[in-house]
Amino acid sequence: LGAYKVVEVAADLPAPLRLAVGLSGVRIPETETESGEVYEELHEWGSQRLESTIQELKGFYVKTGQVISTRVDLFPEQYTSRLASLQDSLDPMPAAVVREVIERELLQGEPISSLFASFDDEPLGAASIAQVHGATLLDGRRVAVKVQRPNCEPKLKGDISNLKRFAKALGKALPVDYYTVFCELER
């Protein structure tokens, strides 16, 4: 966001003043075409930074990135295209973690073999909050087992709280009242 503001502010400053405040290296667009090129570069840079930050933070931030990727009406193409990768390219939980969650939360300490004749360690799909594995019950029926990531709920609540703070602080700069949206998600 700061990079966008620097370009806007620097464009309004006379050259000697730009030099005095340390903005001499900022490329100032002189035509509408150049302005479009500068913003294209900024969107590319910003979308890379945002995707990398979301991948690092995980949890609800991935969900937010997924939503942004579908809003081509609100966000530049660089953001929606880059964040589309969040729809299906998430790292799965290790099989050992999945098995431990199932044994602890579903089977109350019993081994997986007490319910499943077989359990596929490779997930059918992995998402920001959970992933799905195929399994065969003892009676032979094939089932899908959805496993929520461990400690997901407290992290999600913290993520929503942070997003509410950001939305409130940046409220005037955002095209939509995201504070209200995040308040609804918190419920």
PDB file of C-alpha atoms in Angstrom:
ATOM      1  CA  LEU A   1       0.000   0.000   0.000  1.00  0.00           C
ATOM      2  CA  GLY A   2       2.881   2.322   0.803  1.00  0.00           C
ATOM      3  CA  ALA A   3       4.402   1.858  -2.669  1.00  0.00           C
ATOM      4  CA  TYR A   4       1.163   3.004  -4.297  1.00  0.00           C
ATOM      5  CA  LYS A   5       1.028   6.076  -2.086  1.00  0.00           C
ATOM      6  CA  VAL A   6       4.674   6.964  -2.830  1.00  0.00           C
ATOM      7  CA  VAL A   7       3.973   6.996  -6.566  1.00  0.00           C
ATOM      8  CA  GLU A   8       0.893   9.185  -6.066  1.00  0.00           C
ATOM      9  CA  VAL A   9       2.646  11.611  -3.691  1.00  0.00           C
ATOM     10  CA  ALA A  10       5.883  11.721  -5.688  1.00  0.00           C
ATOM     11  CA  ALA A  11       3.980  12.511  -8.882  1.00  0.00           C
ATOM     12  CA  ASP A  12       2.635  15.680  -7.267  1.00  0.00           C
ATOM     13  CA  LEU A  13       6.030  16.928  -6.053  1.00  0.00           C
ATOM     14  CA  PRO A  14       8.378  19.111  -8.118  1.00  0.00           C
ATOM     15  CA  ALA A  15      11.674  17.368  -9.033  1.00  0.00           C
ATOM     16  CA  PRO A  16      13.869  19.336  -6.544  1.00  0.00           C
ATOM     17  CA  LEU A  17      11.511  18.459  -3.688  1.00  0.00           C
ATOM     18  CA  ARG A  18      11.415  14.767  -4.729  1.00  0.00           C
ATOM     19  CA  LEU A  19      15.220  14.787  -4.547  1.00  0.00           C
ATOM     20  CA  ALA A  20      15.177  16.493  -1.126  1.00  0.00           C
ATOM     21  CA  VAL A  21      12.807  13.926   0.419  1.00  0.00           C
ATOM     22  CA  GLY A  22      14.623  10.932  -1.056  1.00  0.00           C
ATOM     23  CA  LEU A  23      12.118  10.063  -3.779  1.00  0.00           C
ATOM     24  CA  SER A  24      14.459  10.752  -6.704  1.00  0.00           C
ATOM     25  CA  GLY A  25      14.564   7.050  -7.649  1.00  0.00           C
ATOM     26  CA  VAL A  26      10.787   6.754  -7.838  1.00  0.00           C
ATOM     27  CA  ARG A  27       9.644   6.385 -11.433  1.00  0.00           C
ATOM     28  CA  ILE A  28       7.091   9.135 -11.980  1.00  0.00           C
ATOM     29  CA  PRO A  29       4.638   8.422 -14.781  1.00  0.00           C
ATOM     30  CA  GLU A  30       4.279  11.284 -17.217  1.00  0.00           C
ATOM     31  CA  THR A  31       1.565   9.843 -19.437  1.00  0.00           C
ATOM     32  CA  GLU A  32      -1.483   7.714 -18.828  1.00  0.00           C
ATOM     33  CA  THR A  33       0.267   4.786 -20.516  1.00  0.00           C
ATOM     34  CA  GLU A  34       3.288   5.129 -18.228  1.00  0.00           C
ATOM     35  CA  SER A  35       0.983   5.426 -15.234  1.00  0.00           C
ATOM     36  CA  GLY A  36      -0.686   2.155 -16.240  1.00  0.00           C
ATOM     37  CA  GLU A  37       2.736   0.491 -16.555  1.00  0.00           C
ATOM     38  CA  VAL A  38       3.804   1.680 -13.091  1.00  0.00           C
ATOM     39  CA  TYR A  39       0.604   0.342 -11.544  1.00  0.00           C
ATOM     40  CA  GLU A  40       0.996  -2.952 -13.436  1.00  0.00           C
ATOM     41  CA  GLU A  41       4.466  -3.325 -11.858  1.00  0.00           C
ATOM     42  CA  LEU A  42       3.130  -2.390  -8.424  1.00  0.00           C
ATOM     43  CA  HIS A  43       0.247  -4.865  -8.715  1.00  0.00           C
ATOM     44  CA  GLU A  44       2.648  -7.627  -9.746  1.00  0.00           C
ATOM     45  CA  TRP A  45       4.983  -6.842  -6.837  1.00  0.00           C
ATOM     46  CA  GLY A  46       2.097  -6.486  -4.370  1.00  0.00           C
ATOM     47  CA  SER A  47       0.408  -9.699  -5.472  1.00  0.00           C
ATOM     48  CA  GLN A  48       3.649 -11.664  -5.023  1.00  0.00           C
ATOM     49  CA  ARG A  49       4.161 -10.230  -1.535  1.00  0.00           C
ATOM     50  CA  LEU A  50       0.546 -10.879  -0.555  1.00  0.00           C
ATOM     51  CA  GLU A  51       0.579 -14.485  -1.779  1.00  0.00           C
ATOM     52  CA  SER A  52       3.841 -15.224   0.016  1.00  0.00           C
ATOM     53  CA  THR A  53       2.545 -13.660   3.263  1.00  0.00           C
ATOM     54  CA  ILE A  54      -0.742 -15.575   3.061  1.00  0.00           C
ATOM     55  CA  GLN A  55       1.117 -18.860   2.439  1.00  0.00           C
ATOM     56  CA  GLU A  56       3.236 -18.168   5.513  1.00  0.00           C
ATOM     57  CA  LEU A  57       0.331 -17.186   7.797  1.00  0.00           C
ATOM     58  CA  LYS A  58      -2.008 -19.989   6.612  1.00  0.00           C
ATOM     59  CA  GLY A  59      -5.399 -20.495   8.310  1.00  0.00           C
ATOM     60  CA  PHE A  60      -8.054 -17.878   7.737  1.00  0.00           C
ATOM     61  CA  TYR A  61      -5.662 -15.748   5.676  1.00  0.00           C
ATOM     62  CA  VAL A  62      -5.710 -18.489   3.023  1.00  0.00           C
ATOM     63  CA  LYS A  63      -9.500 -18.407   3.090  1.00  0.00           C
ATOM     64  CA  THR A  64      -9.385 -14.610   2.644  1.00  0.00           C
ATOM     65  CA  GLY A  65      -6.959 -14.987  -0.268  1.00  0.00           C
ATOM     66  CA  GLN A  66      -9.301 -17.516  -1.852  1.00  0.00           C
ATOM     67  CA  VAL A  67     -12.158 -15.016  -1.629  1.00  0.00           C
ATOM     68  CA  ILE A  68     -10.002 -12.226  -3.102  1.00  0.00           C
ATOM     69  CA  SER A  69      -9.082 -14.507  -6.008  1.00  0.00           C
ATOM     70  CA  THR A  70     -12.739 -14.751  -7.001  1.00  0.00           C
ATOM     71  CA  ARG A  71     -13.446 -11.004  -6.829  1.00  0.00           C
ATOM     72  CA  VAL A  72     -12.270  -9.889 -10.269  1.00  0.00           C
ATOM     73  CA  ASP A  73     -14.742  -7.022  -9.937  1.00  0.00           C
ATOM     74  CA  LEU A  74     -12.839  -5.534  -6.956  1.00  0.00           C
ATOM     75  CA  PHE A  75      -9.172  -6.474  -7.327  1.00  0.00           C
ATOM     76  CA  PRO A  76      -6.575  -6.099 -10.087  1.00  0.00           C
ATOM     77  CA  GLU A  77      -5.997  -9.129 -12.313  1.00  0.00           C
ATOM     78  CA  GLN A  78      -2.498  -9.711 -10.895  1.00  0.00           C
ATOM     79  CA  TYR A  79      -3.986 -10.332  -7.446  1.00  0.00           C
ATOM     80  CA  THR A  80      -6.879 -12.515  -8.538  1.00  0.00           C
ATOM     81  CA  SER A  81      -4.669 -14.624 -10.822  1.00  0.00           C
ATOM     82  CA  ARG A  82      -1.866 -15.112  -8.319  1.00  0.00           C
ATOM     83  CA  LEU A  83      -4.179 -15.851  -5.387  1.00  0.00           C
ATOM     84  CA  ALA A  84      -6.125 -18.395  -7.450  1.00  0.00           C
ATOM     85  CA  SER A  85      -3.283 -20.796  -6.590  1.00  0.00           C
ATOM     86  CA  LEU A  86      -4.663 -20.817  -3.032  1.00  0.00           C
ATOM     87  CA  GLN A  87      -7.770 -22.626  -4.281  1.00  0.00           C
ATOM     88  CA  ASP A  88      -6.019 -25.963  -4.693  1.00  0.00           C
ATOM     89  CA  SER A  89      -2.299 -25.910  -4.021  1.00  0.00           C
ATOM     90  CA  LEU A  90      -2.120 -26.116  -0.251  1.00  0.00           C
ATOM     91  CA  ASP A  91       0.308 -28.315   1.615  1.00  0.00           C
ATOM     92  CA  PRO A  92      -1.426 -31.316   3.170  1.00  0.00           C
ATOM     93  CA  MET A  93      -0.981 -32.250   6.824  1.00  0.00           C
ATOM     94  CA  PRO A  94       1.434 -35.119   7.376  1.00  0.00           C
ATOM     95  CA  ALA A  95      -0.276 -38.529   7.545  1.00  0.00           C
ATOM     96  CA  ALA A  96       0.968 -39.087  11.106  1.00  0.00           C
ATOM     97  CA  VAL A  97      -0.757 -35.879  12.257  1.00  0.00           C
ATOM     98  CA  VAL A  98      -3.986 -36.867  10.481  1.00  0.00           C
ATOM     99  CA  ARG A  99      -3.982 -40.305  12.102  1.00  0.00           C
ATOM    100  CA  GLU A 100      -3.297 -38.812  15.531  1.00  0.00           C
ATOM    101  CA  VAL A 101      -6.192 -36.323  15.170  1.00  0.00           C
ATOM    102  CA  ILE A 102      -8.573 -39.109  14.123  1.00  0.00           C
ATOM    103  CA  GLU A 103      -7.531 -41.387  16.986  1.00  0.00           C
ATOM    104  CA  ARG A 104      -7.778 -38.587  19.557  1.00  0.00           C
ATOM    105  CA  GLU A 105     -10.902 -36.729  18.397  1.00  0.00           C
ATOM    106  CA  LEU A 106     -13.002 -39.297  16.549  1.00  0.00           C
ATOM    107  CA  LEU A 107     -12.013 -42.590  18.134  1.00  0.00           C
ATOM    108  CA  GLN A 108     -11.319 -41.274  21.671  1.00  0.00           C
ATOM    109  CA  GLY A 109      -7.906 -42.923  21.896  1.00  0.00           C
ATOM    110  CA  GLU A 110      -8.701 -46.144  20.019  1.00  0.00           C
ATOM    111  CA  PRO A 111      -6.464 -47.100  17.082  1.00  0.00           C
ATOM    112  CA  ILE A 112      -7.579 -46.333  13.521  1.00  0.00           C
ATOM    113  CA  SER A 113      -7.894 -50.071  12.889  1.00  0.00           C
ATOM    114  CA  SER A 114     -10.835 -50.161  15.336  1.00  0.00           C
ATOM    115  CA  LEU A 115     -13.016 -48.356  12.728  1.00  0.00           C
ATOM    116  CA  PHE A 116     -11.241 -48.589   9.373  1.00  0.00           C
ATOM    117  CA  ALA A 117     -10.090 -51.663   7.444  1.00  0.00           C
ATOM    118  CA  SER A 118      -7.891 -49.272   5.451  1.00  0.00           C
ATOM    119  CA  PHE A 119      -7.074 -45.574   5.535  1.00  0.00           C
ATOM    120  CA  ASP A 120      -5.473 -43.656   2.649  1.00  0.00           C
ATOM    121  CA  ASP A 121      -2.558 -41.567   3.890  1.00  0.00           C
ATOM    122  CA  GLU A 122      -2.597 -39.522   0.670  1.00  0.00           C
ATOM    123  CA  PRO A 123      -5.390 -36.905   0.952  1.00  0.00           C
ATOM    124  CA  LEU A 124      -8.020 -36.538  -1.735  1.00  0.00           C
ATOM    125  CA  GLY A 125      -7.804 -32.789  -1.158  1.00  0.00           C
ATOM    126  CA  ALA A 126      -6.239 -30.313   1.264  1.00  0.00           C
ATOM    127  CA  ALA A 127      -7.728 -26.951   2.178  1.00  0.00           C
ATOM    128  CA  SER A 128      -6.912 -24.145   4.587  1.00  0.00           C
ATOM    129  CA  ILE A 129      -8.966 -25.596   7.448  1.00  0.00           C
ATOM    130  CA  ALA A 130      -9.222 -29.320   6.754  1.00  0.00           C
ATOM    131  CA  GLN A 131      -8.383 -32.100   4.352  1.00  0.00           C
ATOM    132  CA  VAL A 132     -10.195 -35.214   3.133  1.00  0.00           C
ATOM    133  CA  HIS A 133      -8.937 -38.801   3.075  1.00  0.00           C
ATOM    134  CA  GLY A 134     -10.471 -41.917   1.624  1.00  0.00           C
ATOM    135  CA  ALA A 135     -10.993 -44.900   3.921  1.00  0.00           C
ATOM    136  CA  THR A 136     -12.739 -48.248   4.053  1.00  0.00           C
ATOM    137  CA  LEU A 137     -14.882 -49.096   7.075  1.00  0.00           C
ATOM    138  CA  LEU A 138     -14.634 -52.524   8.697  1.00  0.00           C
ATOM    139  CA  ASP A 139     -17.899 -53.512   6.953  1.00  0.00           C
ATOM    140  CA  GLY A 140     -16.340 -52.735   3.535  1.00  0.00           C
ATOM    141  CA  ARG A 141     -18.031 -49.410   2.765  1.00  0.00           C
ATOM    142  CA  ARG A 142     -15.803 -46.686   1.228  1.00  0.00           C
ATOM    143  CA  VAL A 143     -16.049 -43.340   3.015  1.00  0.00           C
ATOM    144  CA  ALA A 144     -14.498 -39.902   2.933  1.00  0.00           C
ATOM    145  CA  VAL A 145     -12.996 -38.698   6.211  1.00  0.00           C
ATOM    146  CA  LYS A 146     -12.695 -34.933   6.671  1.00  0.00           C
ATOM    147  CA  VAL A 147     -10.012 -34.013   9.198  1.00  0.00           C
ATOM    148  CA  GLN A 148      -9.784 -30.497  10.616  1.00  0.00           C
ATOM    149  CA  ARG A 149      -6.277 -29.124  11.096  1.00  0.00           C
ATOM    150  CA  PRO A 150      -5.217 -29.315  14.771  1.00  0.00           C
ATOM    151  CA  ASN A 151      -5.685 -26.178  16.902  1.00  0.00           C
ATOM    152  CA  CYS A 152      -7.537 -24.569  14.015  1.00  0.00           C
ATOM    153  CA  GLU A 153     -10.358 -22.877  15.915  1.00  0.00           C
ATOM    154  CA  PRO A 154      -8.302 -20.643  18.260  1.00  0.00           C
ATOM    155  CA  LYS A 155      -6.048 -19.648  15.371  1.00  0.00           C
ATOM    156  CA  LEU A 156      -9.045 -18.787  13.196  1.00  0.00           C
ATOM    157  CA  LYS A 157     -10.539 -16.627  15.936  1.00  0.00           C
ATOM    158  CA  GLY A 158      -7.221 -14.796  16.324  1.00  0.00           C
ATOM    159  CA  ASP A 159      -6.950 -14.365  12.559  1.00  0.00           C
ATOM    160  CA  ILE A 160     -10.458 -12.900  12.353  1.00  0.00           C
ATOM    161  CA  SER A 161      -9.681 -10.538  15.214  1.00  0.00           C
ATOM    162  CA  ASN A 162      -6.556  -9.330  13.388  1.00  0.00           C
ATOM    163  CA  LEU A 163      -8.446  -8.941  10.117  1.00  0.00           C
ATOM    164  CA  LYS A 164     -11.103  -6.883  11.904  1.00  0.00           C
ATOM    165  CA  ARG A 165      -8.382  -4.548  13.216  1.00  0.00           C
ATOM    166  CA  PHE A 166      -6.867  -4.173   9.731  1.00  0.00           C
ATOM    167  CA  ALA A 167     -10.278  -3.583   8.166  1.00  0.00           C
ATOM    168  CA  LYS A 168     -11.132  -0.924  10.736  1.00  0.00           C
ATOM    169  CA  ALA A 169      -7.766   0.842  10.339  1.00  0.00           C
ATOM    170  CA  LEU A 170      -7.896   0.744   6.527  1.00  0.00           C
ATOM    171  CA  GLY A 171     -11.656   1.246   6.279  1.00  0.00           C
ATOM    172  CA  LYS A 172     -11.505   4.442   4.228  1.00  0.00           C
ATOM    173  CA  ALA A 173      -9.050   2.931   1.727  1.00  0.00           C
ATOM    174  CA  LEU A 174     -11.022  -0.279   1.118  1.00  0.00           C
ATOM    175  CA  PRO A 175     -13.802  -0.540  -1.462  1.00  0.00           C
ATOM    176  CA  VAL A 176     -16.078  -2.525   0.883  1.00  0.00           C
ATOM    177  CA  ASP A 177     -16.792  -2.380   4.625  1.00  0.00           C
ATOM    178  CA  TYR A 178     -14.786  -5.500   5.481  1.00  0.00           C
ATOM    179  CA  TYR A 179     -15.041  -4.786   9.195  1.00  0.00           C
ATOM    180  CA  THR A 180     -18.735  -5.733   9.105  1.00  0.00           C
ATOM    181  CA  VAL A 181     -17.936  -8.829   7.015  1.00  0.00           C
ATOM    182  CA  PHE A 182     -15.322 -10.034   9.505  1.00  0.00           C
ATOM    183  CA  CYS A 183     -17.656  -9.317  12.443  1.00  0.00           C
ATOM    184  CA  GLU A 184     -20.216 -11.629  10.824  1.00  0.00           C
ATOM    185  CA  LEU A 185     -17.600 -14.344  10.282  1.00  0.00           C
ATOM    186  CA  GLU A 186     -16.596 -14.132  13.929  1.00  0.00           C
ATOM    187  CA  ARG A 187     -20.050 -15.281  15.059  1.00  0.00           C
TER     188      ARG A 187
END
